[in-house]
Structure formats: C-alpha cells, structure tokens
mmCIF file with all atom_site columns, C-alpha atoms in Angstrom:
data_model
loop_
_atom_site.group_PDB
_atom_site.id
_atom_site.type_symbol
_atom_site.label_atom_id
_atom_site.label_alt_id
_atom_site.label_comp_id
_atom_site.label_asym_id
_atom_site.label_entity_id
_atom_site.label_seq_id
_atom_site.pdbx_PDB_ins_code
_atom_site.Cartn_x
_atom_site.Cartn_y
_atom_site.Cartn_z
_atom_site.occupancy
_atom_site.B_iso_or_equiv
_atom_site.pdbx_formal_charge
_atom_site.auth_seq_id
_atom_site.auth_comp_id
_atom_site.auth_asym_id
_atom_site.auth_atom_id
_atom_site.pdbx_PDB_model_num
ATOM 1   C CA . MET U 1 1   ? 16.258  13.022  4.437   1.00 63.00 ? 732 MET U CA 1
ATOM 2   C CA . GLU U 1 2   ? 15.585  9.275   4.820   1.00 81.00 ? 733 GLU U CA 1
ATOM 3   C CA . ILE U 1 3   ? 12.063  8.355   4.003   1.00 90.00 ? 734 ILE U CA 1
ATOM 4   C CA . LYS U 1 4   ? 10.956  4.706   3.505   1.00 91.00 ? 735 LYS U CA 1
ATOM 5   C CA . PHE U 1 5   ? 8.192   4.427   0.901   1.00 95.00 ? 736 PHE U CA 1
ATOM 6   C CA . PHE U 1 6   ? 5.620   1.758   0.375   1.00 96.00 ? 737 PHE U CA 1
ATOM 7   C CA . ASP U 1 7   ? 4.919   0.826   -3.268  1.00 96.00 ? 738 ASP U CA 1
ATOM 8   C CA . SER U 1 8   ? 1.697   2.779   -3.248  1.00 97.00 ? 739 SER U CA 1
ATOM 9   C CA . GLU U 1 9   ? 3.516   5.827   -2.279  1.00 98.00 ? 740 GLU U CA 1
ATOM 10  C CA . LEU U 1 10  ? 6.269   5.396   -4.827  1.00 97.00 ? 741 LEU U CA 1
ATOM 11  C CA . LYS U 1 11  ? 3.421   5.488   -7.513  1.00 98.00 ? 742 LYS U CA 1
ATOM 12  C CA . VAL U 1 12  ? 2.476   8.950   -6.354  1.00 98.00 ? 743 VAL U CA 1
ATOM 13  C CA . MET U 1 13  ? 6.076   10.062  -6.059  1.00 98.00 ? 744 MET U CA 1
ATOM 14  C CA . ASP U 1 14  ? 6.942   8.752   -9.503  1.00 98.00 ? 745 ASP U CA 1
ATOM 15  C CA . ILE U 1 15  ? 4.268   11.020  -10.988 1.00 98.00 ? 746 ILE U CA 1
ATOM 16  C CA . LEU U 1 16  ? 5.697   13.984  -9.174  1.00 98.00 ? 747 LEU U CA 1
ATOM 17  C CA . TRP U 1 17  ? 9.288   13.134  -10.204 1.00 98.00 ? 748 TRP U CA 1
ATOM 18  C CA . LYS U 1 18  ? 8.211   12.895  -13.844 1.00 97.00 ? 749 LYS U CA 1
ATOM 19  C CA . GLU U 1 19  ? 5.714   15.701  -14.077 1.00 96.00 ? 750 GLU U CA 1
ATOM 20  C CA . GLY U 1 20  ? 6.899   18.137  -11.407 1.00 97.00 ? 751 GLY U CA 1
ATOM 21  C CA . ASP U 1 21  ? 4.397   20.064  -9.285  1.00 97.00 ? 752 ASP U CA 1
ATOM 22  C CA . THR U 1 22  ? 0.995   18.509  -9.913  1.00 97.00 ? 753 THR U CA 1
ATOM 23  C CA . THR U 1 23  ? -2.465  18.827  -8.476  1.00 97.00 ? 754 THR U CA 1
ATOM 24  C CA . ALA U 1 24  ? -3.877  15.935  -6.327  1.00 97.00 ? 755 ALA U CA 1
ATOM 25  C CA . LYS U 1 25  ? -6.658  15.792  -8.891  1.00 97.00 ? 756 LYS U CA 1
ATOM 26  C CA . ARG U 1 26  ? -4.317  15.174  -11.772 1.00 98.00 ? 757 ARG U CA 1
ATOM 27  C CA . ILE U 1 27  ? -2.425  12.612  -9.810  1.00 98.00 ? 758 ILE U CA 1
ATOM 28  C CA . ALA U 1 28  ? -5.694  10.800  -9.072  1.00 98.00 ? 759 ALA U CA 1
ATOM 29  C CA . GLU U 1 29  ? -6.629  10.893  -12.755 1.00 98.00 ? 760 GLU U CA 1
ATOM 30  C CA . ILE U 1 30  ? -3.277  9.506   -13.761 1.00 98.00 ? 761 ILE U CA 1
ATOM 31  C CA . LEU U 1 31  ? -3.444  6.654   -11.123 1.00 98.00 ? 762 LEU U CA 1
ATOM 32  C CA . THR U 1 32  ? -7.019  5.860   -12.027 1.00 98.00 ? 763 THR U CA 1
ATOM 33  C CA . ARG U 1 33  ? -5.891  5.096   -15.579 1.00 97.00 ? 764 ARG U CA 1
ATOM 34  C CA . GLN U 1 34  ? -2.646  3.358   -14.521 1.00 96.00 ? 765 GLN U CA 1
ATOM 35  C CA . VAL U 1 35  ? -3.721  1.130   -11.661 1.00 96.00 ? 766 VAL U CA 1
ATOM 36  C CA . GLY U 1 36  ? -7.547  1.730   -11.240 1.00 97.00 ? 767 GLY U CA 1
ATOM 37  C CA . TRP U 1 37  ? -7.291  3.669   -7.924  1.00 97.00 ? 768 TRP U CA 1
ATOM 38  C CA . SER U 1 38  ? -10.298 5.713   -6.763  1.00 97.00 ? 769 SER U CA 1
ATOM 39  C CA . LYS U 1 39  ? -9.723  9.445   -6.049  1.00 96.00 ? 770 LYS U CA 1
ATOM 40  C CA . THR U 1 40  ? -10.151 8.711   -2.362  1.00 97.00 ? 771 THR U CA 1
ATOM 41  C CA . THR U 1 41  ? -7.295  6.072   -2.411  1.00 97.00 ? 772 THR U CA 1
ATOM 42  C CA . THR U 1 42  ? -4.962  8.523   -4.176  1.00 97.00 ? 773 THR U CA 1
ATOM 43  C CA . TYR U 1 43  ? -5.757  11.240  -1.756  1.00 97.00 ? 774 TYR U CA 1
ATOM 44  C CA . THR U 1 44  ? -5.129  8.900   1.220   1.00 98.00 ? 775 THR U CA 1
ATOM 45  C CA . VAL U 1 45  ? -1.753  7.935   -0.201  1.00 98.00 ? 776 VAL U CA 1
ATOM 46  C CA . ILE U 1 46  ? -0.856  11.632  -0.836  1.00 98.00 ? 777 ILE U CA 1
ATOM 47  C CA . LYS U 1 47  ? -1.791  12.394  2.765   1.00 97.00 ? 778 LYS U CA 1
ATOM 48  C CA . LYS U 1 48  ? 0.583   9.670   3.921   1.00 97.00 ? 779 LYS U CA 1
ATOM 49  C CA . CYS U 1 49  ? 3.377   11.149  1.882   1.00 97.00 ? 780 CYS U CA 1
ATOM 50  C CA . ILE U 1 50  ? 2.678   14.635  3.276   1.00 97.00 ? 781 ILE U CA 1
ATOM 51  C CA . GLU U 1 51  ? 2.810   13.157  6.803   1.00 97.00 ? 782 GLU U CA 1
ATOM 52  C CA . LYS U 1 52  ? 6.137   11.577  6.002   1.00 96.00 ? 783 LYS U CA 1
ATOM 53  C CA . GLY U 1 53  ? 7.533   14.793  4.845   1.00 96.00 ? 784 GLY U CA 1
ATOM 54  C CA . ALA U 1 54  ? 7.980   13.693  1.286   1.00 97.00 ? 785 ALA U CA 1
ATOM 55  C CA . ILE U 1 55  ? 5.430   15.995  -0.261  1.00 98.00 ? 786 ILE U CA 1
ATOM 56  C CA . ARG U 1 56  ? 4.398   19.663  0.458   1.00 97.00 ? 787 ARG U CA 1
ATOM 57  C CA . ARG U 1 57  ? 0.926   20.724  -0.356  1.00 95.00 ? 788 ARG U CA 1
ATOM 58  C CA . TYR U 1 58  ? 0.148   24.196  -1.811  1.00 94.00 ? 789 TYR U CA 1
ATOM 59  C CA . ASP U 1 59  ? -3.162  25.945  -2.240  1.00 90.00 ? 790 ASP U CA 1
ATOM 60  C CA . PRO U 1 60  ? -5.141  26.744  -4.303  1.00 89.00 ? 791 PRO U CA 1
ATOM 61  C CA . ASN U 1 61  ? -5.959  23.477  -6.080  1.00 90.00 ? 792 ASN U CA 1
ATOM 62  C CA . PHE U 1 62  ? -4.045  21.176  -3.773  1.00 95.00 ? 793 PHE U CA 1
ATOM 63  C CA . VAL U 1 63  ? -0.768  21.322  -5.692  1.00 97.00 ? 794 VAL U CA 1
ATOM 64  C CA . CYS U 1 64  ? 1.724   18.628  -4.670  1.00 98.00 ? 795 CYS U CA 1
ATOM 65  C CA . HIS U 1 65  ? 5.424   19.384  -4.599  1.00 98.00 ? 796 HIS U CA 1
ATOM 66  C CA . PRO U 1 66  ? 8.048   16.544  -3.967  1.00 98.00 ? 797 PRO U CA 1
ATOM 67  C CA . LEU U 1 67  ? 10.438  17.272  -1.149  1.00 97.00 ? 798 LEU U CA 1
ATOM 68  C CA . VAL U 1 68  ? 12.738  14.291  -1.817  1.00 96.00 ? 799 VAL U CA 1
ATOM 69  C CA . THR U 1 69  ? 14.286  13.429  -5.131  1.00 96.00 ? 800 THR U CA 1
ATOM 70  C CA . ARG U 1 70  ? 14.234  10.097  -7.031  1.00 96.00 ? 801 ARG U CA 1
ATOM 71  C CA . GLU U 1 71  ? 18.037  9.838   -6.482  1.00 95.00 ? 802 GLU U CA 1
ATOM 72  C CA . GLN U 1 72  ? 17.682  10.251  -2.702  1.00 94.00 ? 803 GLN U CA 1
ATOM 73  C CA . THR U 1 73  ? 15.022  7.532   -2.706  1.00 95.00 ? 804 THR U CA 1
ATOM 74  C CA . ARG U 1 74  ? 17.132  5.197   -4.836  1.00 94.00 ? 805 ARG U CA 1
ATOM 75  C CA . GLU U 1 75  ? 20.178  5.684   -2.625  1.00 94.00 ? 806 GLU U CA 1
ATOM 76  C CA . LEU U 1 76  ? 18.225  4.723   0.508   1.00 93.00 ? 807 LEU U CA 1
ATOM 77  C CA . GLU U 1 77  ? 16.569  1.780   -1.069  1.00 93.00 ? 808 GLU U CA 1
ATOM 78  C CA . ILE U 1 78  ? 19.848  0.462   -2.578  1.00 94.00 ? 809 ILE U CA 1
ATOM 79  C CA . THR U 1 79  ? 21.656  0.865   0.689   1.00 93.00 ? 810 THR U CA 1
ATOM 80  C CA . GLU U 1 80  ? 18.938  -0.911  2.542   1.00 93.00 ? 811 GLU U CA 1
ATOM 81  C CA . PHE U 1 81  ? 18.867  -3.738  -0.072  1.00 94.00 ? 812 PHE U CA 1
ATOM 82  C CA . ILE U 1 82  ? 22.673  -4.189  0.067   1.00 95.00 ? 813 ILE U CA 1
ATOM 83  C CA . ASN U 1 83  ? 22.595  -4.227  3.922   1.00 95.00 ? 814 ASN U CA 1
ATOM 84  C CA . LYS U 1 84  ? 19.701  -6.697  3.992   1.00 95.00 ? 815 LYS U CA 1
ATOM 85  C CA . MET U 1 85  ? 20.763  -9.087  1.230   1.00 94.00 ? 816 MET U CA 1
ATOM 86  C CA . TYR U 1 86  ? 24.541  -8.709  1.072   1.00 95.00 ? 817 TYR U CA 1
ATOM 87  C CA . ASP U 1 87  ? 25.546  -7.833  4.633   1.00 94.00 ? 818 ASP U CA 1
ATOM 88  C CA . GLY U 1 88  ? 26.485  -4.413  3.498   1.00 93.00 ? 819 GLY U CA 1
ATOM 89  C CA . ALA U 1 89  ? 28.959  -5.674  0.807   1.00 93.00 ? 820 ALA U CA 1
ATOM 90  C CA . ALA U 1 90  ? 28.232  -3.774  -2.361  1.00 89.00 ? 821 ALA U CA 1
ATOM 91  C CA . ASP U 1 91  ? 30.879  -5.691  -4.248  1.00 88.00 ? 822 ASP U CA 1
ATOM 92  C CA . GLN U 1 92  ? 28.814  -8.807  -3.640  1.00 90.00 ? 823 GLN U CA 1
ATOM 93  C CA . LEU U 1 93  ? 25.836  -7.249  -5.122  1.00 89.00 ? 824 LEU U CA 1
ATOM 94  C CA . VAL U 1 94  ? 27.907  -6.277  -8.323  1.00 84.00 ? 825 VAL U CA 1
ATOM 95  C CA . ALA U 1 95  ? 29.358  -9.759  -8.452  1.00 85.00 ? 826 ALA U CA 1
ATOM 96  C CA . SER U 1 96  ? 25.804  -11.180 -8.364  1.00 87.00 ? 827 SER U CA 1
ATOM 97  C CA . ILE U 1 97  ? 24.714  -8.889  -11.171 1.00 80.00 ? 828 ILE U CA 1
ATOM 98  C CA . LEU U 1 98  ? 27.761  -9.634  -13.283 1.00 80.00 ? 829 LEU U CA 1
ATOM 99  C CA . GLY U 1 99  ? 27.246  -13.346 -12.648 1.00 82.00 ? 830 GLY U CA 1
ATOM 100 C CA . ARG U 1 100 ? 23.973  -13.241 -14.552 1.00 72.00 ? 831 ARG U CA 1
ATOM 101 C CA . LYS U 1 101 ? 24.183  -15.026 -17.796 1.00 73.00 ? 832 LYS U CA 1
ATOM 102 C CA . ASN U 1 102 ? 21.687  -12.889 -19.724 1.00 82.00 ? 833 ASN U CA 1
ATOM 103 C CA . LEU U 1 103 ? 23.457  -9.467  -19.720 1.00 82.00 ? 834 LEU U CA 1
ATOM 104 C CA . SER U 1 104 ? 23.474  -7.910  -23.109 1.00 86.00 ? 835 SER U CA 1
ATOM 105 C CA . LEU U 1 105 ? 26.655  -6.729  -24.712 1.00 88.00 ? 836 LEU U CA 1
ATOM 106 C CA . ASP U 1 106 ? 25.442  -3.105  -24.321 1.00 92.00 ? 837 ASP U CA 1
ATOM 107 C CA . GLU U 1 107 ? 24.928  -3.721  -20.525 1.00 86.00 ? 838 GLU U CA 1
ATOM 108 C CA . ILE U 1 108 ? 28.282  -5.293  -20.198 1.00 84.00 ? 839 ILE U CA 1
ATOM 109 C CA . LYS U 1 109 ? 29.918  -2.246  -22.003 1.00 90.00 ? 840 LYS U CA 1
ATOM 110 C CA . ARG U 1 110 ? 28.027  0.179   -19.759 1.00 90.00 ? 841 ARG U CA 1
ATOM 111 C CA . LEU U 1 111 ? 29.151  -1.652  -16.567 1.00 83.00 ? 842 LEU U CA 1
ATOM 112 C CA . LYS U 1 112 ? 32.805  -1.656  -17.810 1.00 87.00 ? 843 LYS U CA 1
ATOM 113 C CA . GLU U 1 113 ? 32.548  2.115   -18.375 1.00 91.00 ? 844 GLU U CA 1
ATOM 114 C CA . ILE U 1 114 ? 31.168  2.610   -14.912 1.00 88.00 ? 845 ILE U CA 1
ATOM 115 C CA . VAL U 1 115 ? 33.994  0.529   -13.331 1.00 85.00 ? 846 VAL U CA 1
ATOM 116 C CA . ASN U 1 116 ? 36.613  2.401   -15.366 1.00 91.00 ? 847 ASN U CA 1
ATOM 117 C CA . LYS U 1 117 ? 35.260  5.719   -14.114 1.00 90.00 ? 848 LYS U CA 1
ATOM 118 C CA . LEU U 1 118 ? 35.710  4.599   -10.531 1.00 85.00 ? 849 LEU U CA 1
ATOM 119 C CA . GLU U 1 119 ? 39.462  3.888   -11.072 1.00 77.00 ? 850 GLU U CA 1
#
C-alpha cells in the first residue's frame, strides 16, 4: 500500500506506531503536549489519514488502528527521495552519506556491517 503522508499526518502515525491502537482523544492529548495542536486539528488530521486508508477507526471511543507500518512508509519515502534527488541511483545516496566528514566510528562500523551482509 503506497500512501504519501504530510508531516502532520506522520505525527499522528508516529503515535500509533509507538503506542499501538489508541483513542483519538489520547492522540489529541499527546499532540497538544508535543506540538500545541487543538483537539479539532488532531481530529482533522486523523480524518485525513482515515480517508487515505492509513488508519481504521473502531468504536466505541474512536479507537485508531494503523493500517500501514512504519517500514512501509519509510520504504516509500526513501524510494521517492532516491528517485527525486539521485535519479534512482541508491549507490549515489550511499556515496553521499559516506562522503560526509562527520560520521562517528560507530556509524562507520554499522555501515560496514550492513555492506558486508549484502555480499
């Protein structure tokens, strides 16, 4: 399932990915604390996610259930980014990341492990 999210929708989805099934009221409480949204704003964003097919709503209490995973969303976003910024060449993205001068030794080690697993 390919769903393109706006940043506001990702805030709602992030809560569901971290907490699992959650009431709209609870999501609104969290987002009021995190970003200062009103309950109405949160409910509007949840409605947009429902319309996109990313969330299913259950009664009673307007419980929200995510229909897409974080991994599915990351895959779509990464693919879109690689296509947009690197003409679809993933190796160019990796080269760009590796060319950064501020990678820590731990990051370099993890990257080497990833590459070794691919061989």
